[in-house]
Coordinates of C-alpha atoms in Angstrom, one line a residue:
Chain Y
M138 CA 0.0 0.0 0.0
S139 CA 3.0 2.2 0.1
E140 CA 3.3 2.2 -3.6
T141 CA 3.7 5.4 -5.4
P142 CA 3.8 5.6 -9.2
P143 CA 7.3 6.1 -10.5
A144 CA 8.2 9.8 -10.4
R145 CA 7.8 11.3 -13.8
T146 CA 9.0 14.7 -14.6
P147 CA 6.4 16.7 -16.5
T148 CA 8.6 17.5 -19.5
P149 CA 7.1 19.9 -22.1
R150 CA 6.7 16.9 -24.4
R151 CA 4.6 15.0 -21.9
V152 CA 2.5 18.1 -21.1
L153 CA 1.8 18.7 -24.7
A154 CA 0.9 15.1 -25.2
G155 CA -1.5 15.4 -22.3
V156 CA -3.2 18.5 -23.8
L157 CA -3.5 16.8 -27.1
L158 CA -5.4 13.9 -25.5
V159 CA -7.8 16.3 -23.7
V160 CA -8.7 18.3 -26.8
P161 CA -11.1 15.8 -28.4
F162 CA -13.1 15.6 -25.2
V163 CA -13.5 19.4 -25.1
V164 CA -14.5 19.6 -28.7
Y165 CA -17.0 16.8 -28.6
L166 CA -18.6 17.5 -25.3
A167 CA -19.3 21.1 -26.2
V168 CA -22.4 19.8 -28.0
P169 CA -24.3 23.1 -28.4
S170 CA -21.2 24.6 -30.2
Y171 CA -21.7 22.4 -33.2
A172 CA -25.5 21.7 -33.1
K173 CA -26.2 23.7 -36.2
V174 CA -27.0 23.2 -39.8
T175 CA -24.8 25.8 -41.5
P176 CA -22.1 26.3 -42.8
K177 CA -22.7 23.2 -45.0
L178 CA -19.9 21.3 -46.7
A179 CA -20.6 19.2 -49.8
G180 CA -24.3 18.9 -48.8
F181 CA -23.4 17.9 -45.2
P182 CA -24.8 20.0 -42.4
F183 CA -22.2 21.4 -40.0
F184 CA -23.2 19.0 -37.3
Y185 CA -22.1 16.1 -39.4
W186 CA -19.0 17.2 -41.2
W187 CA -17.6 18.8 -38.1
Q188 CA -17.9 15.6 -36.1
L189 CA -16.5 13.5 -38.9
L190 CA -13.6 15.9 -39.3
W191 CA -12.8 15.6 -35.7
V192 CA -12.6 11.8 -35.8
V193 CA -9.6 12.3 -38.2
L194 CA -8.2 15.0 -36.0
T195 CA -8.5 12.8 -32.9
A196 CA -6.4 10.2 -34.6
V197 CA -3.9 12.9 -35.4
C198 CA -3.8 14.1 -31.8
I199 CA -3.2 10.6 -30.5
G200 CA -0.6 9.9 -33.2
V201 CA 1.3 13.0 -32.2
A202 CA 1.0 12.2 -28.5
H203 CA 2.4 8.7 -29.3
R204 CA 5.4 10.2 -31.1
L205 CA 6.1 12.8 -28.4
T206 CA 6.2 10.1 -25.7
R207 CA 7.7 7.2 -27.6
G208 CA 10.2 4.9 -25.9
R209 CA 9.9 2.7 -22.9
G210 CA 7.4 3.8 -20.3
G211 CA 5.3 5.8 -22.8
A212 CA 2.5 8.2 -22.1
E213 CA 0.1 7.8 -19.3
Chain I
M685 CA -42.5 -10.0 -46.9
K686 CA -41.0 -10.5 -50.3
N687 CA -40.0 -13.8 -51.9
V688 CA -36.5 -15.2 -51.6
D689 CA -34.1 -13.9 -54.3
V690 CA -32.1 -16.9 -55.4
V691 CA -29.0 -15.0 -56.5
Q692 CA -28.9 -12.9 -53.4
L693 CA -29.3 -15.9 -51.1
S694 CA -26.7 -18.0 -52.9
V695 CA -24.1 -15.3 -52.7
F696 CA -24.9 -14.9 -49.0
V697 CA -24.7 -18.6 -48.2
L698 CA -21.5 -18.9 -50.3
F699 CA -19.7 -16.3 -48.3
L700 CA -20.9 -17.6 -45.0
A701 CA -19.8 -21.1 -45.9
A702 CA -16.3 -19.8 -46.9
V703 CA -16.0 -18.0 -43.6
T704 CA -17.0 -21.2 -41.6
V705 CA -14.2 -23.2 -43.4
V706 CA -11.7 -20.4 -42.5
G707 CA -13.0 -20.5 -38.9
F708 CA -12.3 -24.2 -38.5
L709 CA -8.9 -24.0 -40.3
A710 CA -7.9 -21.2 -38.0
A711 CA -7.1 -23.7 -35.3
R712 CA -3.9 -24.5 -37.3
W713 CA -2.9 -20.9 -37.9
R714 CA 0.2 -19.7 -36.0
R715 CA -0.4 -22.7 -33.7
G716 CA 1.4 -23.2 -30.5
Q717 CA 2.3 -26.5 -29.0
T718 CA -1.2 -27.1 -27.8
L719 CA -4.5 -25.4 -28.2
M720 CA -5.7 -26.7 -24.8
H721 CA -4.3 -23.8 -22.9
L722 CA -6.2 -20.7 -22.1
D723 CA -3.3 -18.5 -23.4
E724 CA -3.7 -20.3 -26.7
W725 CA -7.4 -20.8 -27.0
G726 CA -8.4 -17.6 -25.3
L727 CA -5.6 -15.2 -26.3
G728 CA -4.3 -16.7 -29.6
G729 CA -0.9 -17.3 -28.0
R730 CA -0.5 -13.6 -27.2
S731 CA 1.5 -13.1 -30.4
F732 CA -0.5 -10.7 -32.6
G733 CA 1.3 -7.8 -34.2
T734 CA 0.0 -4.3 -35.1
F735 CA -1.7 -5.5 -38.3
V736 CA -3.6 -8.5 -36.8
T737 CA -4.5 -6.5 -33.7
W738 CA -5.9 -3.7 -35.7
F739 CA -8.2 -6.2 -37.5
L740 CA -9.0 -8.0 -34.3
L741 CA -9.8 -4.9 -32.3
G742 CA -11.7 -3.6 -35.3
G743 CA -13.6 -6.8 -35.3
D744 CA -14.5 -6.2 -31.7
L745 CA -15.5 -2.6 -32.0
Y746 CA -17.4 -2.5 -35.3
T747 CA -20.1 -5.0 -35.3
A748 CA -23.8 -5.4 -36.0
Y749 CA -23.9 -2.3 -33.7
T750 CA -22.3 -0.3 -36.5
F751 CA -24.2 -1.7 -39.4
I752 CA -27.6 -2.2 -38.0
A753 CA -28.1 -0.6 -34.6
V754 CA -26.6 2.9 -35.1
P755 CA -28.2 3.5 -38.6
A756 CA -31.5 2.3 -37.0
A757 CA -31.1 4.8 -34.2
V758 CA -30.4 7.6 -36.8
F759 CA -33.3 6.4 -38.9
A760 CA -35.7 6.5 -36.0
G761 CA -34.4 9.6 -34.1
G762 CA -32.2 11.7 -36.4
A763 CA -29.2 13.5 -34.9
M764 CA -29.6 11.8 -31.5
G765 CA -28.4 8.5 -33.1
F766 CA -25.2 10.2 -34.3
W767 CA -23.7 10.2 -30.7
A768 CA -21.9 7.0 -31.6
V769 CA -19.4 9.1 -33.6
P770 CA -18.1 11.2 -30.8
Y771 CA -18.1 8.0 -28.7
G772 CA -16.0 6.3 -31.4
A773 CA -13.5 9.2 -31.3
I774 CA -13.1 10.1 -27.6
A775 CA -12.8 6.4 -26.5
Y776 CA -9.3 6.3 -28.1
P777 CA -7.4 8.8 -26.0
L778 CA -8.6 6.6 -23.1
V779 CA -7.4 3.4 -24.9
F780 CA -4.1 5.1 -25.5
L781 CA -3.7 5.9 -21.8
I782 CA -5.1 2.7 -20.2
G783 CA -4.3 0.1 -22.8
P784 CA -0.5 0.0 -22.8
R785 CA -0.3 -0.1 -19.0
L786 CA -2.9 -2.8 -18.7
W787 CA -1.1 -4.8 -21.5
S788 CA 2.2 -4.5 -19.7
V789 CA 1.0 -5.6 -16.3
S790 CA -1.0 -8.4 -17.7
H791 CA 1.9 -9.6 -19.8
R792 CA 4.2 -9.6 -16.9
H793 CA 1.9 -11.4 -14.5
G794 CA 0.2 -13.7 -17.1
Y795 CA -3.2 -12.1 -16.5
V796 CA -5.8 -13.3 -19.1
T797 CA -8.8 -11.2 -17.9
T798 CA -9.6 -7.9 -16.4
A799 CA -10.7 -9.5 -13.2
D800 CA -7.2 -11.3 -12.9
F801 CA -5.7 -7.8 -12.9
V802 CA -8.1 -6.3 -10.4
H803 CA -7.6 -9.3 -8.0
G804 CA -3.9 -9.0 -8.3
R805 CA -3.8 -5.3 -7.9
F806 CA -6.1 -4.9 -4.9
G807 CA -5.6 -8.3 -3.3
S808 CA -9.3 -9.0 -3.2
R809 CA -10.9 -12.1 -4.7
A810 CA -14.4 -10.7 -4.1
L811 CA -13.5 -7.6 -6.1
G812 CA -12.2 -9.8 -8.9
L813 CA -15.4 -11.8 -8.8
A814 CA -17.5 -8.6 -9.0
V815 CA -15.6 -7.5 -12.1
A816 CA -15.9 -10.9 -13.7
L817 CA -19.6 -11.3 -13.1
T818 CA -20.2 -7.7 -14.4
G819 CA -18.2 -8.5 -17.5
I820 CA -20.1 -11.7 -18.2
L821 CA -23.5 -10.0 -17.6
A822 CA -22.6 -7.0 -19.9
M823 CA -21.5 -9.3 -22.7
M824 CA -24.9 -10.9 -23.0
P825 CA -26.9 -8.0 -24.3
Y826 CA -24.0 -7.1 -26.6
I827 CA -24.0 -10.6 -28.1
A828 CA -27.8 -10.3 -28.3
L829 CA -27.3 -7.2 -30.5
Q830 CA -25.2 -9.3 -32.9
L831 CA -28.0 -11.9 -33.1
V832 CA -30.5 -9.1 -33.9
G833 CA -28.2 -8.0 -36.7
V834 CA -28.1 -11.5 -38.2
Q835 CA -31.9 -11.8 -37.8
A836 CA -32.5 -8.5 -39.6
V837 CA -30.5 -9.7 -42.6
L838 CA -32.3 -13.0 -42.7
T839 CA -35.7 -11.3 -42.4
V840 CA -35.1 -9.0 -45.4
M841 CA -33.8 -11.9 -47.5
G842 CA -37.2 -13.5 -46.8
I843 CA -35.8 -16.6 -45.2
T844 CA -37.6 -16.3 -41.9
G845 CA -40.6 -18.6 -41.7
T846 CA -43.6 -18.2 -39.3
G847 CA -44.5 -20.2 -36.2
P848 CA -42.0 -22.5 -34.6
A849 CA -39.6 -22.4 -37.6
A850 CA -39.3 -18.6 -37.4
D851 CA -36.0 -18.6 -35.6
L852 CA -34.5 -21.7 -37.2
P853 CA -32.1 -19.9 -39.6
L854 CA -30.9 -17.8 -36.7
F855 CA -30.2 -20.8 -34.6
L856 CA -28.3 -22.4 -37.5
A857 CA -26.0 -19.4 -37.9
F858 CA -25.3 -19.4 -34.3
A859 CA -24.7 -23.1 -34.0
L860 CA -22.0 -22.7 -36.7
L861 CA -20.5 -19.8 -34.8
A862 CA -20.5 -21.8 -31.6
A863 CA -18.8 -24.8 -33.3
Y864 CA -15.8 -23.0 -34.7
T865 CA -15.3 -20.8 -31.6
Y866 CA -15.3 -24.0 -29.6
T867 CA -12.6 -25.6 -31.7
S868 CA -10.4 -22.7 -32.7
G869 CA -10.7 -20.2 -29.9
L870 CA -9.6 -16.6 -30.6
R871 CA -7.7 -17.6 -33.7
A872 CA -11.0 -18.1 -35.6
P873 CA -12.4 -14.5 -35.2
A874 CA -8.8 -13.1 -35.7
L875 CA -8.5 -14.8 -39.1
I876 CA -12.1 -14.2 -40.2
S877 CA -11.7 -10.5 -39.3
F878 CA -9.6 -10.1 -42.5
V879 CA -12.5 -11.4 -44.6
K880 CA -15.0 -9.4 -42.6
D881 CA -13.2 -6.1 -42.9
T882 CA -12.4 -6.5 -46.6
L883 CA -16.1 -7.1 -47.2
L884 CA -17.0 -4.3 -44.9
Y885 CA -14.9 -1.7 -46.6
L886 CA -16.0 -2.8 -50.1
V887 CA -19.7 -2.5 -49.1
V888 CA -19.2 0.8 -47.3
I889 CA -17.4 2.4 -50.2
V890 CA -19.9 1.3 -52.7
A891 CA -22.8 2.3 -50.4
I892 CA -21.4 5.7 -49.7
V893 CA -20.7 6.5 -53.3
Y894 CA -23.5 4.7 -55.1
I895 CA -26.6 5.2 -52.9
P896 CA -26.4 9.0 -52.4
A897 CA -25.8 9.4 -56.1
R898 CA -28.9 7.4 -56.8
L899 CA -30.9 9.5 -54.3
G900 CA -29.8 12.8 -55.9
G901 CA -26.7 13.6 -53.8
W902 CA -25.9 14.1 -50.1
G903 CA -27.6 17.5 -49.9
S904 CA -30.9 15.9 -51.1
V905 CA -30.4 12.9 -48.7
F906 CA -30.2 15.3 -45.7
D907 CA -33.1 17.4 -47.0
S908 CA -35.4 14.4 -47.5
A909 CA -34.3 13.0 -44.1
E910 CA -35.2 16.3 -42.4
A911 CA -38.6 16.3 -44.0
A912 CA -39.2 12.7 -42.9
L913 CA -38.0 13.4 -39.4
S914 CA -40.1 16.5 -38.9
K915 CA -43.4 14.7 -39.8
P916 CA -45.3 13.9 -36.7
D917 CA -45.0 10.3 -35.5
P918 CA -48.5 8.7 -35.7
A919 CA -47.9 7.1 -32.3
T920 CA -46.8 10.2 -30.3
G921 CA -48.0 13.1 -32.5
R922 CA -44.6 14.7 -32.1
P923 CA -41.8 14.9 -34.7
S924 CA -39.6 11.7 -34.5
G925 CA -36.4 13.6 -34.5
S926 CA -34.3 16.5 -35.9
L927 CA -31.3 17.0 -38.1
V928 CA -29.2 18.5 -35.2
T929 CA -29.5 18.1 -31.5
T930 CA -31.7 20.5 -29.6
E931 CA -31.8 22.2 -26.3
T932 CA -33.4 19.2 -24.7
T933 CA -31.1 16.6 -26.2
H934 CA -27.6 18.2 -25.9
W935 CA -27.0 16.6 -22.5
A936 CA -28.3 13.2 -23.6
Y937 CA -26.0 13.3 -26.6
G938 CA -22.9 14.3 -24.6
T939 CA -23.5 11.8 -21.8
L940 CA -24.2 8.9 -24.1
A941 CA -20.9 9.6 -25.9
L942 CA -18.8 10.1 -22.7
G943 CA -20.4 7.2 -20.8
S944 CA -20.0 4.8 -23.7
S945 CA -16.4 5.9 -24.3
L946 CA -15.6 5.0 -20.6
A947 CA -17.1 1.6 -21.3
L948 CA -15.4 0.8 -24.6
F949 CA -12.0 -0.3 -23.4
I950 CA -13.0 -2.1 -20.3
Y951 CA -15.4 -4.4 -22.1
P952 CA -14.0 -7.9 -21.6
H953 CA -13.9 -8.5 -25.4
T954 CA -11.8 -5.4 -26.2
V955 CA -9.4 -6.2 -23.4
T956 CA -9.1 -9.7 -24.8
G957 CA -8.3 -8.3 -28.2
A958 CA -5.7 -5.9 -26.7
L959 CA -4.0 -8.6 -24.5
A960 CA -3.6 -10.8 -27.5
A961 CA -1.1 -8.2 -28.9
G962 CA 2.5 -9.3 -28.9
R963 CA 4.1 -6.0 -27.9
R964 CA 3.3 -2.9 -25.8
D965 CA 3.8 -0.6 -28.7
V966 CA 1.2 -2.5 -30.8
V967 CA -1.5 -1.3 -28.3
R968 CA -0.2 2.3 -28.4
R969 CA 0.0 2.5 -32.1
N970 CA -3.5 0.9 -32.5
A971 CA -5.0 3.6 -30.3
A972 CA -4.0 6.1 -32.9
M973 CA -5.1 4.0 -35.9
L974 CA -8.4 2.7 -34.7
P975 CA -10.4 6.0 -35.1
A976 CA -10.2 5.2 -38.9
Y977 CA -13.0 2.8 -38.1
S978 CA -15.0 5.6 -36.6
V979 CA -15.1 7.5 -39.9
V980 CA -16.6 4.4 -41.4
L981 CA -19.0 4.2 -38.4
G982 CA -20.1 7.8 -39.1
L983 CA -20.7 7.2 -42.8
L984 CA -22.6 4.0 -42.0
A985 CA -24.8 5.9 -39.5
L986 CA -25.8 8.1 -42.4
L987 CA -27.2 5.1 -44.1
G988 CA -30.1 5.7 -41.7
Y989 CA -30.8 9.0 -43.5
M990 CA -30.5 7.3 -46.9
A991 CA -33.1 4.9 -45.8
L992 CA -35.3 7.8 -44.7
A993 CA -34.9 9.4 -48.1
D994 CA -36.2 6.4 -49.9
P995 CA -40.0 6.2 -49.5
G996 CA -40.2 2.5 -50.5
V997 CA -37.8 1.6 -47.7
V998 CA -39.6 3.8 -45.1
A999 CA -42.9 2.1 -46.0
A1000 CA -41.3 -1.4 -45.7
V1001 CA -39.7 -0.7 -42.3
R1002 CA -42.9 0.8 -41.0
E1003 CA -44.9 -2.2 -42.1
A1004 CA -42.5 -4.5 -40.3
G1005 CA -42.4 -2.3 -37.3
N1006 CA -38.7 -2.9 -36.8
P1007 CA -36.2 0.0 -37.3
Q1008 CA -33.3 -2.5 -37.4
L1009 CA -34.5 -3.5 -40.9
A1010 CA -33.7 0.0 -42.4
V1011 CA -30.3 -0.8 -43.7
P1012 CA -31.0 -4.3 -45.0
F1013 CA -34.1 -2.9 -46.8
L1014 CA -32.1 -0.1 -48.2
F1015 CA -29.4 -2.4 -49.6
D1016 CA -32.1 -4.7 -51.0
A1017 CA -33.7 -1.8 -52.8
A1018 CA -30.6 0.0 -54.0
F1019 CA -28.2 -2.8 -55.0
P1020 CA -28.5 -5.5 -57.7
P1021 CA -29.3 -8.9 -56.1
W1022 CA -25.7 -10.3 -56.2
F1023 CA -24.2 -7.2 -54.5
A1024 CA -27.0 -7.1 -52.0
G1025 CA -26.0 -10.7 -51.2
V1026 CA -22.4 -9.5 -50.6
A1027 CA -23.6 -6.7 -48.4
F1028 CA -25.8 -9.0 -46.3
A1029 CA -22.9 -11.4 -46.0
A1030 CA -20.7 -8.5 -44.7
I1031 CA -23.4 -7.7 -42.1
G1032 CA -23.8 -11.4 -41.2
V1033 CA -20.0 -12.0 -40.8
G1034 CA -19.7 -8.6 -39.1
A1035 CA -22.1 -9.8 -36.4
L1036 CA -20.7 -13.4 -36.0
V1037 CA -17.0 -12.4 -35.6
P1038 CA -17.5 -10.0 -32.6
A1039 CA -20.1 -12.4 -31.1
A1040 CA -17.3 -15.1 -31.1
I1041 CA -14.8 -12.7 -29.5
M1042 CA -17.4 -11.7 -26.9
S1043 CA -18.3 -15.2 -25.9
I1044 CA -14.6 -16.1 -25.6
A1045 CA -14.0 -13.1 -23.4
A1046 CA -16.9 -14.0 -21.2
S1047 CA -15.8 -17.6 -20.9
N1048 CA -12.2 -16.6 -20.0
L1049 CA -13.7 -14.5 -17.2
F1050 CA -15.8 -17.3 -15.9
T1051 CA -13.1 -19.9 -16.1
R1052 CA -10.3 -17.8 -14.5
N1053 CA -12.3 -15.8 -11.9
V1054 CA -15.2 -17.9 -10.9
Y1055 CA -14.3 -21.5 -11.7
T1056 CA -10.5 -21.6 -10.9
A1057 CA -10.7 -18.8 -8.3
F1058 CA -13.5 -20.3 -6.2
L1059 CA -14.5 -23.8 -7.3
R1060 CA -11.4 -25.6 -8.5
P1061 CA -8.2 -23.8 -7.5
D1062 CA -6.0 -26.6 -8.8
A1063 CA -7.6 -27.0 -12.2
T1064 CA -5.1 -27.9 -14.9
P1065 CA -4.7 -25.6 -17.9
E1066 CA -6.4 -28.3 -20.0
E1067 CA -9.4 -28.4 -17.7
E1068 CA -9.5 -24.6 -17.7
T1069 CA -9.7 -24.5 -21.5
R1070 CA -12.4 -27.2 -21.5
V1071 CA -14.5 -25.2 -19.1
A1072 CA -14.0 -22.1 -21.2
Q1073 CA -15.2 -23.9 -24.3
L1074 CA -18.3 -25.0 -22.6
V1075 CA -19.1 -21.6 -21.1
S1076 CA -18.7 -20.0 -24.5
L1077 CA -21.7 -22.1 -25.5
L1078 CA -23.7 -21.1 -22.4
V1079 CA -23.1 -17.4 -22.8
K1080 CA -24.7 -17.5 -26.3
V1081 CA -27.8 -19.1 -24.8
G1082 CA -27.9 -16.2 -22.3
A1083 CA -27.8 -13.8 -25.1
L1084 CA -30.8 -15.4 -26.7
V1085 CA -32.8 -14.5 -23.6
F1086 CA -32.1 -10.8 -24.3
V1087 CA -33.0 -11.1 -27.9
F1088 CA -36.5 -12.3 -27.0
A1089 CA -36.9 -9.9 -24.1
F1090 CA -36.1 -6.9 -26.3
G1091 CA -38.3 -7.8 -29.2
K1092 CA -38.2 -5.2 -32.0
S1093 CA -37.4 -2.1 -30.0
L1094 CA -34.2 -0.2 -30.7
A1095 CA -31.4 -2.7 -30.5
I1096 CA -28.8 -0.1 -29.6
N1097 CA -30.4 0.0 -26.2
M1098 CA -29.1 -3.5 -25.6
Q1099 CA -25.5 -2.3 -26.0
L1100 CA -26.3 0.8 -23.8
L1101 CA -27.7 -1.5 -21.1
G1102 CA -24.4 -3.5 -21.1
G1103 CA -22.6 -0.1 -20.9
I1104 CA -24.4 0.8 -17.7
W1105 CA -23.1 -2.3 -16.1
V1106 CA -19.6 -2.4 -17.4
V1107 CA -18.8 1.2 -16.6
Q1108 CA -19.2 0.4 -12.9
T1109 CA -15.9 -1.6 -13.1
F1110 CA -14.1 1.5 -14.4
P1111 CA -12.8 2.7 -11.0
A1112 CA -11.2 -0.7 -10.1
L1113 CA -9.9 -1.5 -13.6
A1114 CA -9.1 1.7 -15.5
L1115 CA -8.2 3.9 -12.6
G1116 CA -6.6 0.9 -10.9
V1117 CA -4.0 0.9 -13.6
F1118 CA -2.8 4.2 -12.4
T1119 CA -3.3 4.2 -8.7
R1120 CA -4.2 1.9 -5.8
W1121 CA -5.2 4.7 -3.5
F1122 CA -8.7 3.3 -3.5
H1123 CA -9.6 0.9 -0.7
R1124 CA -10.7 -2.6 -1.9
W1125 CA -13.9 -2.6 0.1
A1126 CA -14.7 1.0 -1.0
L1127 CA -14.3 -0.1 -4.6
L1128 CA -16.7 -3.0 -4.0
A1129 CA -19.2 -0.8 -2.2
G1130 CA -19.0 1.8 -5.0
W1131 CA -19.5 -0.9 -7.6
A1132 CA -22.6 -2.3 -5.8
A1133 CA -24.1 1.2 -5.5
G1134 CA -23.6 1.9 -9.2
M1135 CA -24.9 -1.5 -10.3
V1136 CA -28.1 -1.2 -8.1
Y1137 CA -28.8 2.4 -9.1
G1138 CA -28.1 1.8 -12.8
T1139 CA -30.1 -1.4 -13.1
W1140 CA -33.0 -0.1 -11.1
T1141 CA -33.2 3.1 -13.0
A1142 CA -33.0 1.3 -16.3
Y1143 CA -35.6 -1.2 -15.2
L1144 CA -38.1 1.6 -14.3
S1145 CA -37.8 3.1 -17.8
S1146 CA -40.8 2.2 -19.9
S1147 CA -42.3 3.0 -23.2
P1148 CA -45.5 2.1 -25.0
A1149 CA -43.6 -0.7 -26.8
Q1150 CA -41.7 -2.0 -23.8
E1151 CA -42.5 -2.2 -20.1
H1152 CA -38.9 -2.2 -18.7
F1153 CA -35.4 -1.3 -19.9
A1154 CA -37.0 0.8 -22.6
S1155 CA -34.4 3.6 -22.6
P1156 CA -30.8 4.1 -21.5
L1157 CA -31.7 7.7 -20.5
A1158 CA -33.1 9.0 -17.3
E1159 CA -33.2 12.4 -15.5
I1160 CA -29.9 13.3 -13.9
P1161 CA -30.6 14.1 -10.2
F1162 CA -29.9 17.8 -9.3
L1163 CA -29.5 18.7 -13.0
G1164 CA -33.0 18.0 -14.2
R1165 CA -31.7 17.0 -17.6
S1166 CA -32.1 13.7 -19.3
G1167 CA -28.7 11.8 -19.5
Y1168 CA -27.2 8.4 -19.9
I1169 CA -27.8 6.3 -16.8
A1170 CA -24.3 4.8 -17.0
L1171 CA -22.6 8.1 -16.3
T1172 CA -25.0 9.1 -13.4
A1173 CA -24.4 5.7 -11.9
F1174 CA -20.6 6.1 -12.4
V1175 CA -20.6 9.4 -10.6
L1176 CA -22.5 7.8 -7.7
N1177 CA -20.0 4.9 -7.7
M1178 CA -17.0 7.3 -7.6
L1179 CA -18.6 9.3 -4.7
V1180 CA -19.0 6.1 -2.7
V1181 CA -15.5 4.9 -3.5
V1182 CA -13.8 8.2 -2.4
A1183 CA -15.9 8.7 0.7
L1184 CA -15.5 5.1 1.9
T1185 CA -11.7 5.0 1.1
V1186 CA -11.2 8.1 3.3
A1187 CA -13.4 6.5 6.0
F1188 CA -11.7 3.0 5.9
R1189 CA -8.2 4.6 6.0
A1190 CA -9.3 6.8 9.0
F1191 CA -10.4 3.6 10.8
G1192 CA -7.3 1.7 9.8
V1193 CA -9.2 -1.1 7.9
P1194 CA -6.4 -3.2 6.3
D1195 CA -5.7 -3.0 2.6
G1196 CA -5.2 -6.0 0.3
A1197 CA -1.7 -6.9 -0.9
D1198 CA -0.7 -5.6 -4.3
E1199 CA 1.3 -8.2 -6.2
T1200 CA 2.2 -5.7 -9.0
S1201 CA 5.0 -3.2 -8.8
P1202 CA 5.3 0.2 -10.6
S1203 CA 7.8 -1.1 -13.2
D1204 CA 5.2 -3.8 -14.3
Y1205 CA 3.1 -1.1 -15.9
T1206 CA 5.7 -0.1 -18.4
A1207 CA 7.2 -3.5 -19.1
D1208 CA 7.5 -4.8 -22.6
A1209 CA 7.5 -8.2 -24.3
A1210 CA 10.9 -9.3 -23.1
D1211 CA 10.2 -8.6 -19.5
R1212 CA 7.7 -11.4 -18.9
L1213 CA 8.0 -13.1 -15.6
A1214 CA 5.3 -15.7 -15.3
A1215 CA 6.0 -18.6 -17.6
P1216 CA 3.4 -19.3 -20.3
E1217 CA 3.1 -22.9 -19.1
D1218 CA 1.7 -21.6 -15.7
P1219 CA -0.8 -18.9 -16.2
G1220 CA -2.6 -19.9 -13.0
R1221 CA 0.3 -18.8 -10.9
A1222 CA -0.8 -15.2 -10.5
L1223 CA -4.1 -16.5 -9.2
T1224 CA -2.9 -19.0 -6.7
G1225 CA -1.2 -16.1 -4.9
E1226 CA 2.3 -17.4 -5.5
G1227 CA 3.0 -14.4 -7.6
P1228 CA 5.7 -14.4 -10.2
R1229 CA 8.8 -16.3 -9.7

């Protein structure tokens, strides 16, 4: 019960990775911010293309976080 | 119902037969010394690389849920059904955080299930049992959802009879599934996942390009869908949905997405898929790659709108009174018979693969954390595997109970009910990977509080079509908004856990022993301690060498 997680220094890389992992939550949980029809894109109401776009951006966020913290002991 | 189309049915049967052969042959693929070991049968020898893991996890995550249930929700309720897309995105930062640590500690200690880890981490067999039983319970409605998917396809192909024979084709499909899961274990769904995903992408691309063009472009699909949604529902007299979420549904949308994303990676079957990975980095890399599936999920959700834009399909679905038929009817109307056969095969295989992984995950849990932990502590690996094989059959029978209980209401509610349960293991499992500050009895009490509240609240929810468990949404206390019950129950769970942990510490109630050490959570493949011949070691309390 005396276990403490290994001390990890919050390097700028790790902080940035953490922020990148939080961004998708902020974007998606702000539901009223994207609950609208315009501007449309290729016939898609904003509500739809914005959320589909952020699926791709979420993958980019995680991919960058992965690169920032690569090596043994990775991100947490 | 229409007559059976011979071409369509032949193509469908041909694909399903091919997949069955692959399923039985899978027992020989990358085979270890024996299949009669839970590491082999239940985790495919823990040897899968990035590529196979991607397909296997994809096979877990994108299922009849994606093809049938989500489009049906969009078809029936408009924007509200689209919450699956934010869910499919924000789950992955969590996978990226939790997955590698869970993989490392499991690899090092030879854990096969989530409950193995919780038992080892908090030194409590009872807590392990709670996690195991929750996992098994939550798997059943999710497997039931897969059955509903197969059933929808069979219905639209016209091969469901009436009377006692009505469910015969469904039972046949599931008997096949059960047989090759029994013989090949996790290797069967892993290998079939390739076939499944190839079919899936082919059908999706064709559907996304061809059907909107046929209906006059995406703009016109959305316009017709909006018109159809705003028409008053004959049953309630109110519009059935809207094209974007409204003031009253924002909270429901957000809580469904967040609650489900907490559940995604602690479902027993997703953990099984991740633990079968051969290296830590495989799990990390997959967390970044898997959202690609969610783009597909989003486009498939919009099939619900395409179905709404086709008056013939709307009429057929209304007549059958089953929104799950929206996509199969759409494919039937839009595609030539041979390609509709391919599409139905994709849906069928796409339901059977995850059902196999889910039943394997549930039987791993039963074998390790109920049977070996409580009933037969000195079971041999061979005996463990035999029990797991038998339980994989029983779990499927349990799933059938949910199929009949839910009838023709929205199938997505089955998966959401499973979510309410499985999220209650989040504190012990997902937070337990980072900290063991929580007291074991506090975790158990919090779990019980969340389970009772969640189940009771869901039970009380009724609709004209269904007396109980009709909706995953209920009013959030103190907020007065309608939200996903899983998240409300989770908050209650956490409050109990924190309050009781503080209390137990203050009174000096002894903690359990933690058999893991901090370095275990970052270990990689080479650092394995427990020998693969002896996976029971971690459970018998001997700990690693």
